[in-house]
Every structure is written in C-alpha cells, then in structure tokens.
Coordinates of C-alpha atoms in Angstrom, one line a residue:
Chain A
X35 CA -26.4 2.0 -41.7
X36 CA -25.3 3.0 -44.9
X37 CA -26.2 1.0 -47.6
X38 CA -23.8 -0.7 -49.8
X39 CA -24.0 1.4 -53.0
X40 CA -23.7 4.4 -51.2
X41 CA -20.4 3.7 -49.5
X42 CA -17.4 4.8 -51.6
X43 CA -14.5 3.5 -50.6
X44 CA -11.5 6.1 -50.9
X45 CA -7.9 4.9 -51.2
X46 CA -5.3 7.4 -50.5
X47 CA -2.8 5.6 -53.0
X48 CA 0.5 5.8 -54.8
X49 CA 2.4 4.6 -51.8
X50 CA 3.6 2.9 -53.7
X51 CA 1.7 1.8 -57.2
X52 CA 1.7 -1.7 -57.0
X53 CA 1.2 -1.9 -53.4
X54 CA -1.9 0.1 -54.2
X55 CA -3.0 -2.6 -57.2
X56 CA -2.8 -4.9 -54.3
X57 CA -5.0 -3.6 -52.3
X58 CA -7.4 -3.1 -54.5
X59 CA -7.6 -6.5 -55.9
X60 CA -7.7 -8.1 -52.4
X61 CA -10.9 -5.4 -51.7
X62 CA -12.6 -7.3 -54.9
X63 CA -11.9 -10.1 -54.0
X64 CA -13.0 -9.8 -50.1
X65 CA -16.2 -8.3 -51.5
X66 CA -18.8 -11.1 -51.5
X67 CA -20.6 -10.3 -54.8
X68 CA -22.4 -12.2 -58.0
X69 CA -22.5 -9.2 -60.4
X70 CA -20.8 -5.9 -60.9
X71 CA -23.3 -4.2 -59.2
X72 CA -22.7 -5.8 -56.3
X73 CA -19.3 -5.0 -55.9
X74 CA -18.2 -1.6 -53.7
X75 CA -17.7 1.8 -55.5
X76 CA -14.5 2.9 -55.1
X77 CA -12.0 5.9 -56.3
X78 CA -8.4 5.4 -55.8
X79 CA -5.7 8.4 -55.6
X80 CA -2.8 7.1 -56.4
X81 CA -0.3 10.0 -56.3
X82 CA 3.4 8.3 -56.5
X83 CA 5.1 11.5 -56.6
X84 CA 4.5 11.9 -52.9
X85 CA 7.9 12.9 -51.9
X86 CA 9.8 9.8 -49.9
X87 CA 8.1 8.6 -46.6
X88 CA 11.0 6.9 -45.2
X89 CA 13.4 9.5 -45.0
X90 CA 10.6 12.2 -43.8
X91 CA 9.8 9.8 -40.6
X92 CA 13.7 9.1 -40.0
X93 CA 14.6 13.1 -40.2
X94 CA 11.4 14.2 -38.5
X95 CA 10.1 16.8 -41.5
X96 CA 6.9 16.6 -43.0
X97 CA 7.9 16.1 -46.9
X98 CA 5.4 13.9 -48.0
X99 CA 2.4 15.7 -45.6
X100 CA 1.3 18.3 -48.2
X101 CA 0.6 16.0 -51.3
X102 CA -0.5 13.1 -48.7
X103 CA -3.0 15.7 -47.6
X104 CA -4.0 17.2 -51.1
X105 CA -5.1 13.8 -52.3
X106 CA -6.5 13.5 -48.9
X107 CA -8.9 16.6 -49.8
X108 CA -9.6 15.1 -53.3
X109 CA -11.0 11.9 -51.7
X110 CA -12.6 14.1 -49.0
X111 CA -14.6 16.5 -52.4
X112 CA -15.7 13.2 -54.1
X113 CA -17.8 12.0 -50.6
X114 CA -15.4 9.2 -49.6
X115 CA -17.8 7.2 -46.7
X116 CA -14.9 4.7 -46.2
X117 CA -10.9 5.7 -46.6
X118 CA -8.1 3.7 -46.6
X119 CA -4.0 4.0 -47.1
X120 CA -2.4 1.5 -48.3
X121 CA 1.0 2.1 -47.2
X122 CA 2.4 1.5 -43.5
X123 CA 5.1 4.1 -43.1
X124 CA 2.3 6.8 -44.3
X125 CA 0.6 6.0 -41.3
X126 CA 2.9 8.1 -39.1
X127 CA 1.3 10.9 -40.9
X128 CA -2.6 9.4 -40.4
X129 CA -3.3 11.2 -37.1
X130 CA -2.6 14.3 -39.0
X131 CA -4.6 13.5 -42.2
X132 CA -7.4 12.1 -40.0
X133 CA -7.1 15.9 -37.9
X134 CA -6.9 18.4 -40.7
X135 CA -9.6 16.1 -42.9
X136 CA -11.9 14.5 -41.3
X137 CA -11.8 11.5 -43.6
X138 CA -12.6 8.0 -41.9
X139 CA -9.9 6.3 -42.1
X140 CA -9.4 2.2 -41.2
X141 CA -6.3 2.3 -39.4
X142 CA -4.1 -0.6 -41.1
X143 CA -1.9 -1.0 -38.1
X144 CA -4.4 -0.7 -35.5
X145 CA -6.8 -3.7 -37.7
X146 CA -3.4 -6.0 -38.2
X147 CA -2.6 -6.0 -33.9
X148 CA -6.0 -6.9 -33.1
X149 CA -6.5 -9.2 -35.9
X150 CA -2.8 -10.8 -34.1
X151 CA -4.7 -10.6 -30.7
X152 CA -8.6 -12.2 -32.0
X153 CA -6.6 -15.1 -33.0
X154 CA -7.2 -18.2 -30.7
X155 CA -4.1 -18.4 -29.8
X156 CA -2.5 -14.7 -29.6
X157 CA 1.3 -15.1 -30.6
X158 CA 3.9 -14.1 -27.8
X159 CA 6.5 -12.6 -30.1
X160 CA 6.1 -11.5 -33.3
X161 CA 9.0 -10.3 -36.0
X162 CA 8.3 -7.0 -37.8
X163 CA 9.7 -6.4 -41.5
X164 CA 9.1 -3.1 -42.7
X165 CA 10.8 0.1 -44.4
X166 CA 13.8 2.1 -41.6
X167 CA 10.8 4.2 -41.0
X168 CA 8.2 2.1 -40.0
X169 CA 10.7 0.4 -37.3
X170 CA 11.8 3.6 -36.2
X171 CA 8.1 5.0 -35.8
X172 CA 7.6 2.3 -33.0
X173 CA 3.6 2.8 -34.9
X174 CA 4.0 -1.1 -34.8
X175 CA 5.7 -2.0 -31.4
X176 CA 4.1 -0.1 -29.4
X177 CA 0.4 -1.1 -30.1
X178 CA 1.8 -4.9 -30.1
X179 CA 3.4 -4.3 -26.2
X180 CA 0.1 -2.9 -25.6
X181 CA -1.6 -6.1 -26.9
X182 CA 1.3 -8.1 -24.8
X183 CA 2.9 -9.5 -27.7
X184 CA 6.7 -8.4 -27.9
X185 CA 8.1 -7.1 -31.0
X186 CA 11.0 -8.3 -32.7
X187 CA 12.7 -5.9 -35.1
X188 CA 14.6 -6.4 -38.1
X189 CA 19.0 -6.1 -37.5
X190 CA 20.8 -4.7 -39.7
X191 CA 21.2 -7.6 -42.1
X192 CA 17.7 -8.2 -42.0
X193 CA 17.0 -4.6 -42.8
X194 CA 19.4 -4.6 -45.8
X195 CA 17.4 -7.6 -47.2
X196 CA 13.9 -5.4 -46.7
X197 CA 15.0 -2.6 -48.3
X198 CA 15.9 -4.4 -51.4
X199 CA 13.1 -6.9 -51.6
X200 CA 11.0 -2.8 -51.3
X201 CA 13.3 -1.4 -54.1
X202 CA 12.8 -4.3 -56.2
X203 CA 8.8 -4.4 -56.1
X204 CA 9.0 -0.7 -56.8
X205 CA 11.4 -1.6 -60.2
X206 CA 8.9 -4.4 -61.1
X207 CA 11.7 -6.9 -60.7
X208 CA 9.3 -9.2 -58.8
X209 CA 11.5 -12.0 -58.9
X210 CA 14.8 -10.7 -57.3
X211 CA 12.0 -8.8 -54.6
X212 CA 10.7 -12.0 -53.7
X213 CA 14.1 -13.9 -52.9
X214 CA 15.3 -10.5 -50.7
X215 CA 12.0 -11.1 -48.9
X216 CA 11.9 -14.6 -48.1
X217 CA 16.0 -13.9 -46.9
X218 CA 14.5 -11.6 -44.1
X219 CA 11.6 -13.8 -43.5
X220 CA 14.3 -16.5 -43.2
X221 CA 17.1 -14.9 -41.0
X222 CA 14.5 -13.0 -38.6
X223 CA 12.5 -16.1 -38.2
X224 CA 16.1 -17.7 -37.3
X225 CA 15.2 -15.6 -33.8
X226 CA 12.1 -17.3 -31.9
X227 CA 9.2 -15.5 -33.5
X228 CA 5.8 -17.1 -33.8
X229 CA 4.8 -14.8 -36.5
X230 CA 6.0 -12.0 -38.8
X231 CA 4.2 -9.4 -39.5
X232 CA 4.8 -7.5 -43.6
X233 CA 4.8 -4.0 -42.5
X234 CA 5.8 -2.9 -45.4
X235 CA 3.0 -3.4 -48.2
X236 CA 5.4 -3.7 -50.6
X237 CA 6.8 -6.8 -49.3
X238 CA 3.4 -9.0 -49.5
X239 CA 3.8 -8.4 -53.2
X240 CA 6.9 -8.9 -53.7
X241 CA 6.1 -12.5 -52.0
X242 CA 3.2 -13.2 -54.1
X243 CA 5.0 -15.9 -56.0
X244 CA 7.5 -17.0 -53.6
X245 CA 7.6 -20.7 -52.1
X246 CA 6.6 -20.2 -48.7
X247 CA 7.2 -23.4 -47.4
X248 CA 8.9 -23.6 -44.0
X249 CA 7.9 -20.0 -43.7
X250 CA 6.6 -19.0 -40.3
X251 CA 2.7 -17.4 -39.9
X252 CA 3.6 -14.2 -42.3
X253 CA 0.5 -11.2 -41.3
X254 CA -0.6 -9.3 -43.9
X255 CA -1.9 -5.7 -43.3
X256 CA -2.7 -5.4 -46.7
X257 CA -5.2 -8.2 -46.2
X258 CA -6.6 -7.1 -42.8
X259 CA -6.8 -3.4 -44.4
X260 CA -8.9 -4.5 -47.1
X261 CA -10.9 -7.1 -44.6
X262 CA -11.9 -4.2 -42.2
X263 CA -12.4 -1.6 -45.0
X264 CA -15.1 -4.7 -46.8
X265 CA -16.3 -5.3 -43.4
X266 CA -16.8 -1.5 -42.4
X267 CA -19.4 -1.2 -45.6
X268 CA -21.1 -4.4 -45.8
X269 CA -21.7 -4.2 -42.4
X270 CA -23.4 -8.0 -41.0
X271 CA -22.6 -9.3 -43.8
X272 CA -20.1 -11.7 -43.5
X273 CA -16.9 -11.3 -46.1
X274 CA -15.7 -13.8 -48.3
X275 CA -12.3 -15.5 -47.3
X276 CA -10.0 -14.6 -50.2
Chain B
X266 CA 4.9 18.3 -74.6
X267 CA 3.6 18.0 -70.7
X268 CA 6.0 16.4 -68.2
X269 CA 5.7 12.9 -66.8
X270 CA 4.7 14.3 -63.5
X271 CA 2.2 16.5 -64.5
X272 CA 0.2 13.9 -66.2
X273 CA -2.6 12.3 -64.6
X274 CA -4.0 9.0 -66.4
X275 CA -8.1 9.1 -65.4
X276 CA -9.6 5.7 -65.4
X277 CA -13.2 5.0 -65.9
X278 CA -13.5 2.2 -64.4
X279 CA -15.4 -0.8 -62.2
X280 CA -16.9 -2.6 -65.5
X281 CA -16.2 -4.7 -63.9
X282 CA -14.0 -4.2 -61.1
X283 CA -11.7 -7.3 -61.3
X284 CA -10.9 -5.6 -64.8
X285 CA -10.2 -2.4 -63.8
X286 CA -7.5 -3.5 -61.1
X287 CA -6.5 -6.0 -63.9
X288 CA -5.3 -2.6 -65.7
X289 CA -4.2 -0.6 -63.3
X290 CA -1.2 -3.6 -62.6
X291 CA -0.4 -3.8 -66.4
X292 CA -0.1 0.6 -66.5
X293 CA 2.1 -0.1 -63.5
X294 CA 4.4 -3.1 -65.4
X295 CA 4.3 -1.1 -68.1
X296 CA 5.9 2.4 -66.9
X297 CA 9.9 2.5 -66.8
X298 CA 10.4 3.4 -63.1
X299 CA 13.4 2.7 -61.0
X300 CA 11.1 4.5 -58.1
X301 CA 7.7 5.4 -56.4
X302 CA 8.3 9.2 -57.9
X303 CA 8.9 8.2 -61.7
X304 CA 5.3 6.0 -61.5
X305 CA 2.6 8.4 -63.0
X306 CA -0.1 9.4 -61.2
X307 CA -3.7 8.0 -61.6
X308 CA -7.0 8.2 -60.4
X309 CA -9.3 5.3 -61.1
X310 CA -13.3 6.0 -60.2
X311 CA -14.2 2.5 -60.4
X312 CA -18.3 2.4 -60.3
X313 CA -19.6 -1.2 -60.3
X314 CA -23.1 0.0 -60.2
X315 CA -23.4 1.6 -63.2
X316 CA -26.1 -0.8 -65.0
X317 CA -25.7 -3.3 -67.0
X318 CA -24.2 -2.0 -70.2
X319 CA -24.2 -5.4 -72.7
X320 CA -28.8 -5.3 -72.2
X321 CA -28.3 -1.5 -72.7
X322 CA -26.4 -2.1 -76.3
X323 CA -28.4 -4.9 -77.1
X324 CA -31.6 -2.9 -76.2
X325 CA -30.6 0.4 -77.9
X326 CA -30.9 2.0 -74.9
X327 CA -28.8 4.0 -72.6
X328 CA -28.9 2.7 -69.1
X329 CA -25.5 2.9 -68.2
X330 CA -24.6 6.7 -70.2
X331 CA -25.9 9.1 -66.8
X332 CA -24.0 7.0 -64.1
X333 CA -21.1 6.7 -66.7
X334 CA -21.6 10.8 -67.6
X335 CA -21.0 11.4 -63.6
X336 CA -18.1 9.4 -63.8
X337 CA -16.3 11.0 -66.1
X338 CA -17.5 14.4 -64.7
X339 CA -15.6 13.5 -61.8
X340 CA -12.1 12.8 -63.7
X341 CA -12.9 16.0 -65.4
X342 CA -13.0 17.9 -62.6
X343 CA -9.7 16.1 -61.3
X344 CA -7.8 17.6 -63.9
X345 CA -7.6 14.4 -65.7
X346 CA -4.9 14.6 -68.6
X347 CA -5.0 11.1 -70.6
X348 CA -8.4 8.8 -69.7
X349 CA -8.7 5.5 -70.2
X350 CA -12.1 3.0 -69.7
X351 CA -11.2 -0.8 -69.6
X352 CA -14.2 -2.1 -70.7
X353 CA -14.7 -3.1 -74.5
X354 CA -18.6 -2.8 -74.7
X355 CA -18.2 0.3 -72.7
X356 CA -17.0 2.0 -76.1
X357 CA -20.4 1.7 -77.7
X358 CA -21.0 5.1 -75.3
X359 CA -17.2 6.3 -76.0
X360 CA -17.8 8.7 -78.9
X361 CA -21.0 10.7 -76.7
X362 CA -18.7 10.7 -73.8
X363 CA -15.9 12.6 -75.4
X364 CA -18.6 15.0 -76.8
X365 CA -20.0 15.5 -73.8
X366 CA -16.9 16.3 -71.5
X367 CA -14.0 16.3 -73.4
X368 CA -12.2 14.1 -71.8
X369 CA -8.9 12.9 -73.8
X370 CA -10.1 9.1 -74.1
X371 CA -7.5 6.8 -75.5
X372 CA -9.4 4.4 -77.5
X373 CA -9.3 0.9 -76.7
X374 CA -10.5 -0.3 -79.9
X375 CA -8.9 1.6 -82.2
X376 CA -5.6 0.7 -79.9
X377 CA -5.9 -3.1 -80.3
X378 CA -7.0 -2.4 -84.5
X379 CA -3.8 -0.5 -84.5
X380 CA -1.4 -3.0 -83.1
X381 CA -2.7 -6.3 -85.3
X382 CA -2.2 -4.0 -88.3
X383 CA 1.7 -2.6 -87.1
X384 CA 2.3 -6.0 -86.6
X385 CA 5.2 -7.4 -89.1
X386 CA 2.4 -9.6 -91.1
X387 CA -1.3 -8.5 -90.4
X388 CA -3.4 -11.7 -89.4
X389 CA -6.1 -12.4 -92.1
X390 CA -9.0 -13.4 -89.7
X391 CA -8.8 -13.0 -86.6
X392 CA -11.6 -14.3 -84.0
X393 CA -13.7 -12.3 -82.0
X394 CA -14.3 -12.9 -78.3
X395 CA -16.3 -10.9 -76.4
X396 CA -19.7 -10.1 -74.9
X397 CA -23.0 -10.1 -77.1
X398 CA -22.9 -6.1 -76.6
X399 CA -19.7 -5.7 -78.3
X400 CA -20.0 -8.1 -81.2
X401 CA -23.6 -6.8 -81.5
X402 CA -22.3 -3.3 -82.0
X403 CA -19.9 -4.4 -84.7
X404 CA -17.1 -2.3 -83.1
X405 CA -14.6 -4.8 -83.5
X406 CA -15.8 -5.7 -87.1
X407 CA -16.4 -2.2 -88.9
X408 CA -12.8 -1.4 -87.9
X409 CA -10.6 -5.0 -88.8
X410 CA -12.5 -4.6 -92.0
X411 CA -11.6 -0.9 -92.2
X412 CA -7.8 -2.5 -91.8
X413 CA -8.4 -5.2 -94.4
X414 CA -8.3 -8.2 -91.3
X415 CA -11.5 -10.4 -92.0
X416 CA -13.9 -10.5 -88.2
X417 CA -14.7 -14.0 -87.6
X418 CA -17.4 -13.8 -85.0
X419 CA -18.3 -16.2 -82.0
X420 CA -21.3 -19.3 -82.8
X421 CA -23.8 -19.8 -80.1
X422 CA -21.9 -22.3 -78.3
X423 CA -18.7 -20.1 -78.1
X424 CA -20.8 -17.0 -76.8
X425 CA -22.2 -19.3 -74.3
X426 CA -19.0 -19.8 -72.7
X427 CA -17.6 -16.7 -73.1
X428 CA -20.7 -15.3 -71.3
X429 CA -19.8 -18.3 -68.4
X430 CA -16.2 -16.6 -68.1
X431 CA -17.5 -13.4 -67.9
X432 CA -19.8 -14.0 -65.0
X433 CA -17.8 -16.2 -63.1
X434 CA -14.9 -13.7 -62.9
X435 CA -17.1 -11.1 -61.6
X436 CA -18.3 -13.7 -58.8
X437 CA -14.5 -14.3 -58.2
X438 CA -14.2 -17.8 -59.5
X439 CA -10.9 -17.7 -61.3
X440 CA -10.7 -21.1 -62.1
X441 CA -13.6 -21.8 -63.7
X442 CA -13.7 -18.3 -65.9
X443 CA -10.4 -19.9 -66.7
X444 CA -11.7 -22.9 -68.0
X445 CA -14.8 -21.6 -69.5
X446 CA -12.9 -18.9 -71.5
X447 CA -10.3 -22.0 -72.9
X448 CA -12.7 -23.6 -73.9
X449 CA -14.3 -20.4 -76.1
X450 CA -11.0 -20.0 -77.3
X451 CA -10.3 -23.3 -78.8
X452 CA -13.8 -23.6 -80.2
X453 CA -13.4 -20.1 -82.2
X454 CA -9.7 -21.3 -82.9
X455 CA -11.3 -24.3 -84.8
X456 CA -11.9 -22.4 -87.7
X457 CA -9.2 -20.7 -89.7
X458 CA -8.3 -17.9 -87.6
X459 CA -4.6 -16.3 -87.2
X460 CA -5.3 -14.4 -83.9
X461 CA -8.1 -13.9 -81.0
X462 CA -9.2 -10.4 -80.0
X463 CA -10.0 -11.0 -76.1
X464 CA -12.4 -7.9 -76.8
X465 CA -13.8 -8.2 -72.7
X466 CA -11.3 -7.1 -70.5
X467 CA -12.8 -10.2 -67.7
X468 CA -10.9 -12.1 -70.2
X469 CA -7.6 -11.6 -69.7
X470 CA -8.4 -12.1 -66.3
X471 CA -10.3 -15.4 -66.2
X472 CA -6.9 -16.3 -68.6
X473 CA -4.3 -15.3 -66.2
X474 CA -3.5 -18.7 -64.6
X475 CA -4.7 -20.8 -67.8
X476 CA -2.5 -23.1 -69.5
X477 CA -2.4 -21.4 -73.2
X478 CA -0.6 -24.4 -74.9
X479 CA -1.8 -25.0 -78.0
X480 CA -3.8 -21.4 -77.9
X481 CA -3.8 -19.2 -80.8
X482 CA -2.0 -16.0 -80.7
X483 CA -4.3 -13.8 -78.1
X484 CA -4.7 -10.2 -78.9
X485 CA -5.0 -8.4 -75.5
X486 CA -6.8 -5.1 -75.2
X487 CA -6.4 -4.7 -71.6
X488 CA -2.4 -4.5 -72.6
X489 CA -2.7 -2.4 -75.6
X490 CA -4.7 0.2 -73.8
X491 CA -2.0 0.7 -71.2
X492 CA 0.8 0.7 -73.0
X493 CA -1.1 3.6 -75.4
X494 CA -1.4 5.3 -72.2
X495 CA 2.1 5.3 -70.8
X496 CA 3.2 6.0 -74.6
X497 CA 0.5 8.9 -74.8
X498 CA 2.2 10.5 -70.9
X499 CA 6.2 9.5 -71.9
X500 CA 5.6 10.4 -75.2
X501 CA 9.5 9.8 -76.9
X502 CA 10.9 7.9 -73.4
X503 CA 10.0 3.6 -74.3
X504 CA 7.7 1.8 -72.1
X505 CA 9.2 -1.1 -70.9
X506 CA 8.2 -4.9 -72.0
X507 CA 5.4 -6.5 -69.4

C-alpha cells in the first residue's frame, strides 16, 4: 500500500475552472487531517482552453482529445499515483485517455452509480441533469439500467434550464446559475424521480447557495469523485464526512 | 506582450491546502470570461508536506527551501509563465527561489504594500495579522514603513488566536477559525488602526462565513495576489470586480 505522502493526486482540470475549484476543495475537505502535512499532495491541470466537450460528443469528432490528452501526459511526467477529471461529459473521452496513458483514473460516473446502488435503499428512478452531451453519451443511463435503476432524462425545457444554469457558473454569475438549476431540479422532479443525479459538475456549484428545500435527493459526482479519489489514497482509513 | 492563452499562471501551493484552493476560486472570479476557453490556464502543485515553514523562519533555518525548490522545479519545467505562492510566510524563501529558478513570482507582499498605498488616502497604521514567522521576519513591517504606513504588530493574546485560526482551518473547522480569527481582529482593532493586513492566507478562509460588522477595513492578500496575476496575463484587458 502506498503510503499517504507518496500518493499524488492528479486532476486533469479546466473542465471547467470552477468546477475544478470544487473539486479540489471538497478533496480537502474529505481528507481527514490535523496539519498540513497531513493533507494529500496534489497537482492540478487545469487547461480551460480545451476546445468544447459538448459539441465534440454530439458531432462525434475528437476536438477536445488532443489537449485532454497533453495534460493527460503532463500529470502522467510528474508521477501522478491517483488521477481524477473533474468534468462528466470529458468522460466520454476516459477510456481513451486511460488507453493511450496509463494514468489511474477514478471513474466519476462509475463511483456516483454504485454510490446510488450501496445506498440502503437503492432508488428505482433517478433524473439525470447534465450538459446535451452527457445525455446523449448514454455514459450515465446505461450503467444505471445495469444497476436496475431507470433513467430519467432531461426534456427539452429542462435541458434549456441546464444549459443556462452551465453558462452562468462558467460567467461567474452564480446567482442567476443557481435559479436555472433549481428550475430543472424543479420541473424534472415534477416526473416521479426518487433522486437526481448533477451530471454536470458545473451544476453542483452553481447550487451551492441555493435554497434546497423541497428539493428531491440531488447526487453529487463531484462529491463521490473526490470521496473515492480520498478513499483510494488513504486506504482503511475512514474519510471524514464533509 | 504574450496572449491570454499562452499564459500559464504556476501556483506553489498546499501551504496550506484550504489556502491554496481559497486562491485558485478568487483567480477564477477574478478573470473576465464569458466561457471555459477565455479562463487562463493554471497548474497548481499543491505540496502539504513541505515542513513546517513558520519553526523554519523562527529557527533561521531552512526546512521547508528543498521540498519548496522541487516545487517550483516542477512549474519550471511546465513552462510556467506568471507564478504565484499563496502563503505569506512562504515569502521569507521568495527572493532565493527566484534566484534559484527563475521563476516569474508575483510578489504577494509587495502586492498588498502596493494596493494600501494606491489607495485614495493611505491608512496610517494599519495592524498586522499573521503567523509568528511572518511578523518575525518583518516582511510586512520593513515595506509599510518603506510606504510611510506605521506596522502595528499583534500582543501575545492576539497571536494566540490567530495561531487558533490558523490551525483550526487546516483541521477543517470553519467555524471556529472563524471565531478565533474575529476575535484577533477586534483585539488588534482596539488600538488606533485604519486597516488589518490578513498577512496568512488561512485567514481569509477561517473569515469567509464570519459576520464582519463592526470589523475594520480587512486588507486581503489572497485577493491582491490574484488580481496581480490576471492583471500581469491580460495585461491592458480589466479584471472584473470579485
């Protein structure tokens, strides 16, 4: 076992910037520590000129691949033990990265289904709110059918409310991003969903200050990334609930 | 003058950790972006283990330099075009660092000197809180003088909780770094002071929920070192109000 000063954490970041702040506040915080020292070494790069994800997935072309994988390679030079990507739609591309790298990679998709399914109770339909890509990539409905939960995706309406509420956190305009995510939550959660899972990790920050009363269960896989990537280097040793 | 996008902001960081994501968000806020692509890229190495570096200033000695030296080897070698380190006492070592790689540090210090002297009427004293490394190294005090500001510098009782807010946000306790770093506040505000240098970047952070009613005026160096560093990558182009 690796012990935990040696692990370095690599986040393949960027995707977009405050989604990766996110993360990497939610790793510190996850990380039971006293004292600097016993926090996790990490190197985050954070690369926002990655051309668009989104339209690469819905058109089929590679776009983003080649800088994805560059700062893939950077992360892979500096002796990353421990990677992680904090963005969803990038994860059409992880197979790929995981291929032509080598890198370790938690898989944020794969640690947010099964943290649906450990639950007690596993939820029998959950909503999904993420970017057009994400939804189209099916990355998220097929691993939930797999787990027997079904999928509900966003309409149209709902989609149109996403896509802002993403816009918005990417604009810093936090406040108008929160009310276009709480609309989606709202109208998808009009459906019978027991849950709703952000696929987007844009969207748990553009909630962060949002009244979340009569919300239903909202799953994070911002939170379960940085959970499994705590748990991956510590080991036995329990994290600390954020 | 080199383009937004070929800019990469280096940050030498994990002193501590919750300080170095504290940063990263206000570089982020603080970049005029309508989109991922306009966000400049970054590469943080955050290093929590590097030892301690307030018993290395105190001491004379220089614990921390080699693990901080590989550090900034690393961002070097990254092709690293502006570098930043948010951590105050961490600038005790800035000067050797620079000699010994180069590395275009933007200056946290002289940063936060700069802005209480730009400002329309200069404060007279302002108070210093901080850790005992960085008032001990007179950093801070050589260089308010320099500006004709008068240092007022923290009493037993005010270090001790400052050194209480310090600890408790690397141990993750918000709340009660929040409380302890009010309190430092309004004990140094009991003299005649016009302004408080927060001159540890946990500062800002154990202050980010606190009530500051009443409060002095609270001079930020976590802020005024990333808004040098998207002014030193736009260069003419504003940065946009946090």
């Amino acid at each position: 076992m690796t012990a935990r000063a040696d692990h370095l954490v690599g986040v393949l970041g960027g995707m977009g910037p405050a989604a990766t702040a996110d993360f990497y506040a939610r790793l510190i915080q996850h990380t039971p520590a006293s004292r600097d020292q016993e926090h996790l070494r990490v190197v985050i790069w954070a690369d926002p000129t990655v051309p668009d994800r989104v339209s690469a997935v819905l058109e089929g072309t590679d776009g983003p691949y080649p800088a994805m994988l560059a700062g893939a390679r950077r992360l892979c030079e500096l002796g990353v033990t421990v990677a992680a990507m904090p963005c969803n739609t990038a994860h059409v591309f992880l197979p790929r990265l995981v291929a032509d790298t080598g890198l370790p990679f938690v898989d944020m998709i794969e640690e947010t289904v099964g943290a649906l399914t450990r639950a007690g109770t596993a939820p029998r339909a959950v909503g999904l709110l993420g970017t057009r890509g994400i939804v189209h990539s099916r990355l998220y409905q097929d691993r939930l059918r797999a787990a027997g939960i079904r999928p509900v995706e966003p309409g149209p309406e709902v989609q149109a409310e996403v896509d802002a509420a993403i816009r918005a956190v990417k604009r810093g305009e936090l406040a108008t991003a929160g009310d276009h995510a709480v609309a989606a939550v709202r109208r998808l959660a009009g459906g019978t969903v027991d849950a709703v899972v952000l696929a987007c990790t844009e969207l748990p920050v553009a909630l962060r200050d949002s009244d979340r009363a009569g919300l239903p269960l909202l799953v994070d896989p911002t939170e379960q990334l940085a959970v499994a990537v705590v748990t991956t280097c510590l080991g036995a040793e329990a994290h600390r609930a954020g």
